[in-house]
Amino acid sequence: MMKKTVPASSPDAYVAALSDWRRAVVEQLRAAVLGAATLDEAIKWGHLVYLSNGPVLLIRAEESRVLFGFWRGQRLREMDPLLKPGGKYEMATREFHEGDEVNAALSRRLAKEAMRLNKTLGDPTKL
């Protein structure tokens, strides 16, 4: 059964509320994303969302995994075959589990390319 939690008031509060391996993964992904491109960081739908001309990517910590998802992720699968397609807007996500390593360079490249796609193609939620 999922526990109901109060949404974090800020991205920093979201990270601060995490513990164990999930916090380390979220911190690494967040640093890579923020180091890759100028994105607006917000709490939307209860997790970290990064925006530039619409939503670009998300980082969501769950009980047993951390999701790194991209609104146009299906177009990024050549860069990272571990991205699994699913959902609307060409969405694809990569799952991190305890013990998984975050490849910061790949995470930066994915964030940069996802932002470029939004710049070129527009807001993925307005198609």
PDB file of C-alpha atoms in Angstrom:
ATOM      1  CA  MET A   1       0.000   0.000   0.000  1.00  0.00           C
ATOM      2  CA  MET A   2       1.389   3.413  -0.992  1.00  0.00           C
ATOM      3  CA  LYS A   3       1.726   5.943   1.799  1.00  0.00           C
ATOM      4  CA  LYS A   4       0.086   9.323   1.259  1.00  0.00           C
ATOM      5  CA  THR A   5       2.644  12.070   1.566  1.00  0.00           C
ATOM      6  CA  VAL A   6       2.367  15.816   1.586  1.00  0.00           C
ATOM      7  CA  PRO A   7       3.834  17.226  -1.632  1.00  0.00           C
ATOM      8  CA  ALA A   8       7.169  18.923  -1.129  1.00  0.00           C
ATOM      9  CA  SER A   9       7.105  22.709  -1.032  1.00  0.00           C
ATOM     10  CA  SER A  10      10.242  23.019  -3.184  1.00  0.00           C
ATOM     11  CA  PRO A  11      12.722  20.876  -5.118  1.00  0.00           C
ATOM     12  CA  ASP A  12      15.179  21.149  -2.212  1.00  0.00           C
ATOM     13  CA  ALA A  13      12.481  19.983   0.207  1.00  0.00           C
ATOM     14  CA  TYR A  14      11.689  17.046  -2.109  1.00  0.00           C
ATOM     15  CA  VAL A  15      15.304  15.876  -1.989  1.00  0.00           C
ATOM     16  CA  ALA A  16      15.633  16.551   1.752  1.00  0.00           C
ATOM     17  CA  ALA A  17      12.600  14.329   2.440  1.00  0.00           C
ATOM     18  CA  LEU A  18      14.321  11.322   0.826  1.00  0.00           C
ATOM     19  CA  SER A  19      16.642   8.931   2.579  1.00  0.00           C
ATOM     20  CA  ASP A  20      18.770   5.938   1.698  1.00  0.00           C
ATOM     21  CA  TRP A  21      19.942   5.114  -1.825  1.00  0.00           C
ATOM     22  CA  ARG A  22      17.041   7.000  -3.454  1.00  0.00           C
ATOM     23  CA  ARG A  23      18.321  10.331  -2.172  1.00  0.00           C
ATOM     24  CA  ALA A  24      21.778   9.677  -3.640  1.00  0.00           C
ATOM     25  CA  VAL A  25      20.309   8.736  -7.036  1.00  0.00           C
ATOM     26  CA  VAL A  26      17.985  11.771  -7.098  1.00  0.00           C
ATOM     27  CA  GLU A  27      20.846  14.089  -6.088  1.00  0.00           C
ATOM     28  CA  GLN A  28      23.084  12.704  -8.859  1.00  0.00           C
ATOM     29  CA  LEU A  29      20.362  12.933 -11.517  1.00  0.00           C
ATOM     30  CA  ARG A  30      19.388  16.424 -10.381  1.00  0.00           C
ATOM     31  CA  ALA A  31      23.001  17.648 -10.503  1.00  0.00           C
ATOM     32  CA  ALA A  32      23.449  16.196 -13.998  1.00  0.00           C
ATOM     33  CA  VAL A  33      20.224  17.760 -15.286  1.00  0.00           C
ATOM     34  CA  LEU A  34      20.889  21.182 -13.776  1.00  0.00           C
ATOM     35  CA  GLY A  35      24.451  21.062 -15.090  1.00  0.00           C
ATOM     36  CA  ALA A  36      23.331  20.222 -18.620  1.00  0.00           C
ATOM     37  CA  ALA A  37      20.947  22.970 -19.533  1.00  0.00           C
ATOM     38  CA  THR A  38      18.996  25.947 -18.300  1.00  0.00           C
ATOM     39  CA  LEU A  39      15.771  24.334 -17.197  1.00  0.00           C
ATOM     40  CA  ASP A  40      13.086  25.544 -14.812  1.00  0.00           C
ATOM     41  CA  GLU A  41      12.859  23.146 -11.873  1.00  0.00           C
ATOM     42  CA  ALA A  42       9.503  22.702 -10.143  1.00  0.00           C
ATOM     43  CA  ILE A  43       7.411  20.329  -8.096  1.00  0.00           C
ATOM     44  CA  LYS A  44       4.529  19.142 -10.275  1.00  0.00           C
ATOM     45  CA  TRP A  45       2.386  16.052  -9.837  1.00  0.00           C
ATOM     46  CA  GLY A  46       4.282  15.350  -6.597  1.00  0.00           C
ATOM     47  CA  HIS A  47       7.788  15.038  -8.058  1.00  0.00           C
ATOM     48  CA  LEU A  48      10.603  16.990  -9.701  1.00  0.00           C
ATOM     49  CA  VAL A  49       9.746  18.294 -13.166  1.00  0.00           C
ATOM     50  CA  TYR A  50      12.066  20.234 -15.460  1.00  0.00           C
ATOM     51  CA  LEU A  51      10.587  22.642 -17.982  1.00  0.00           C
ATOM     52  CA  SER A  52      11.730  24.497 -21.062  1.00  0.00           C
ATOM     53  CA  ASN A  53       9.043  25.288 -23.610  1.00  0.00           C
ATOM     54  CA  GLY A  54       6.838  22.768 -21.801  1.00  0.00           C
ATOM     55  CA  PRO A  55       7.777  19.762 -19.674  1.00  0.00           C
ATOM     56  CA  VAL A  56      11.111  18.174 -20.628  1.00  0.00           C
ATOM     57  CA  LEU A  57      11.852  15.547 -17.993  1.00  0.00           C
ATOM     58  CA  LEU A  58      11.010  14.296 -14.520  1.00  0.00           C
ATOM     59  CA  ILE A  59      12.716  12.673 -11.571  1.00  0.00           C
ATOM     60  CA  ARG A  60      10.382  10.699  -9.306  1.00  0.00           C
ATOM     61  CA  ALA A  61      11.427   8.759  -6.240  1.00  0.00           C
ATOM     62  CA  GLU A  62       9.148   5.866  -5.390  1.00  0.00           C
ATOM     63  CA  GLU A  63       9.376   3.263  -2.648  1.00  0.00           C
ATOM     64  CA  SER A  64      11.568   0.804  -4.566  1.00  0.00           C
ATOM     65  CA  ARG A  65      12.792   2.775  -7.581  1.00  0.00           C
ATOM     66  CA  VAL A  66      13.661   6.194  -8.965  1.00  0.00           C
ATOM     67  CA  LEU A  67      12.237   7.134 -12.360  1.00  0.00           C
ATOM     68  CA  PHE A  68      14.097   9.372 -14.797  1.00  0.00           C
ATOM     69  CA  GLY A  69      11.537  10.165 -17.462  1.00  0.00           C
ATOM     70  CA  PHE A  70      11.404  12.247 -20.613  1.00  0.00           C
ATOM     71  CA  TRP A  71       8.328  13.595 -22.368  1.00  0.00           C
ATOM     72  CA  ARG A  72       9.978  12.874 -25.722  1.00  0.00           C
ATOM     73  CA  GLY A  73      11.980   9.940 -24.373  1.00  0.00           C
ATOM     74  CA  GLN A  74      11.062   7.584 -27.196  1.00  0.00           C
ATOM     75  CA  ARG A  75      13.208   9.778 -29.440  1.00  0.00           C
ATOM     76  CA  LEU A  76      16.135   9.362 -27.019  1.00  0.00           C
ATOM     77  CA  ARG A  77      16.246   5.555 -26.974  1.00  0.00           C
ATOM     78  CA  GLU A  78      19.223   5.404 -29.343  1.00  0.00           C
ATOM     79  CA  MET A  79      21.196   7.369 -26.748  1.00  0.00           C
ATOM     80  CA  ASP A  80      19.939   5.190 -23.874  1.00  0.00           C
ATOM     81  CA  PRO A  81      18.337   1.829 -24.742  1.00  0.00           C
ATOM     82  CA  LEU A  82      17.295   1.424 -21.075  1.00  0.00           C
ATOM     83  CA  LEU A  83      14.585   4.065 -21.616  1.00  0.00           C
ATOM     84  CA  LYS A  84      11.264   2.199 -21.693  1.00  0.00           C
ATOM     85  CA  PRO A  85       8.440   3.709 -23.754  1.00  0.00           C
ATOM     86  CA  GLY A  86       5.078   4.254 -22.114  1.00  0.00           C
ATOM     87  CA  GLY A  87       2.384   6.831 -21.560  1.00  0.00           C
ATOM     88  CA  LYS A  88       1.404   9.856 -23.571  1.00  0.00           C
ATOM     89  CA  TYR A  89       3.599  12.413 -25.346  1.00  0.00           C
ATOM     90  CA  GLU A  90       6.251   9.924 -26.578  1.00  0.00           C
ATOM     91  CA  MET A  91       7.145   9.390 -22.913  1.00  0.00           C
ATOM     92  CA  ALA A  92       9.934   7.009 -21.945  1.00  0.00           C
ATOM     93  CA  THR A  93      11.468   6.398 -18.534  1.00  0.00           C
ATOM     94  CA  ARG A  94      14.512   4.748 -17.089  1.00  0.00           C
ATOM     95  CA  GLU A  95      14.272   2.999 -13.726  1.00  0.00           C
ATOM     96  CA  PHE A  96      16.998   3.104 -11.115  1.00  0.00           C
ATOM     97  CA  HIS A  97      17.028   0.545  -8.315  1.00  0.00           C
ATOM     98  CA  GLU A  98      19.207   0.186  -5.253  1.00  0.00           C
ATOM     99  CA  GLY A  99      22.796  -0.423  -6.354  1.00  0.00           C
ATOM    100  CA  ASP A 100      22.381   1.094  -9.848  1.00  0.00           C
ATOM    101  CA  GLU A 101      24.969   3.643 -10.926  1.00  0.00           C
ATOM    102  CA  VAL A 102      24.021   7.006 -12.404  1.00  0.00           C
ATOM    103  CA  ASN A 103      25.996   7.849 -15.537  1.00  0.00           C
ATOM    104  CA  ALA A 104      26.228  11.643 -15.110  1.00  0.00           C
ATOM    105  CA  ALA A 105      27.595  12.271 -18.618  1.00  0.00           C
ATOM    106  CA  LEU A 106      24.776  10.276 -20.249  1.00  0.00           C
ATOM    107  CA  SER A 107      22.189  11.939 -18.002  1.00  0.00           C
ATOM    108  CA  ARG A 108      23.482  15.377 -19.063  1.00  0.00           C
ATOM    109  CA  ARG A 109      23.390  14.426 -22.767  1.00  0.00           C
ATOM    110  CA  LEU A 110      19.818  13.135 -22.436  1.00  0.00           C
ATOM    111  CA  ALA A 111      18.665  16.307 -20.660  1.00  0.00           C
ATOM    112  CA  LYS A 112      20.365  18.506 -23.264  1.00  0.00           C
ATOM    113  CA  GLU A 113      18.846  16.610 -26.188  1.00  0.00           C
ATOM    114  CA  ALA A 114      15.384  16.527 -24.570  1.00  0.00           C
ATOM    115  CA  MET A 115      15.547  20.305 -24.128  1.00  0.00           C
ATOM    116  CA  ARG A 116      16.670  20.724 -27.750  1.00  0.00           C
ATOM    117  CA  LEU A 117      13.686  18.649 -28.913  1.00  0.00           C
ATOM    118  CA  ASN A 118      11.297  20.941 -27.018  1.00  0.00           C
ATOM    119  CA  LYS A 119      12.990  23.998 -28.524  1.00  0.00           C
ATOM    120  CA  THR A 120      12.702  22.548 -32.029  1.00  0.00           C
ATOM    121  CA  LEU A 121       9.312  20.819 -31.806  1.00  0.00           C
ATOM    122  CA  GLY A 122       7.514  22.881 -29.132  1.00  0.00           C
ATOM    123  CA  ASP A 123       5.687  21.910 -25.967  1.00  0.00           C
ATOM    124  CA  PRO A 124       5.072  18.126 -26.099  1.00  0.00           C
ATOM    125  CA  THR A 125       1.757  18.506 -24.244  1.00  0.00           C
ATOM    126  CA  LYS A 126       0.368  20.888 -26.892  1.00  0.00           C
ATOM    127  CA  LEU A 127       0.549  18.516 -29.883  1.00  0.00           C
TER     128      LEU A 127
END
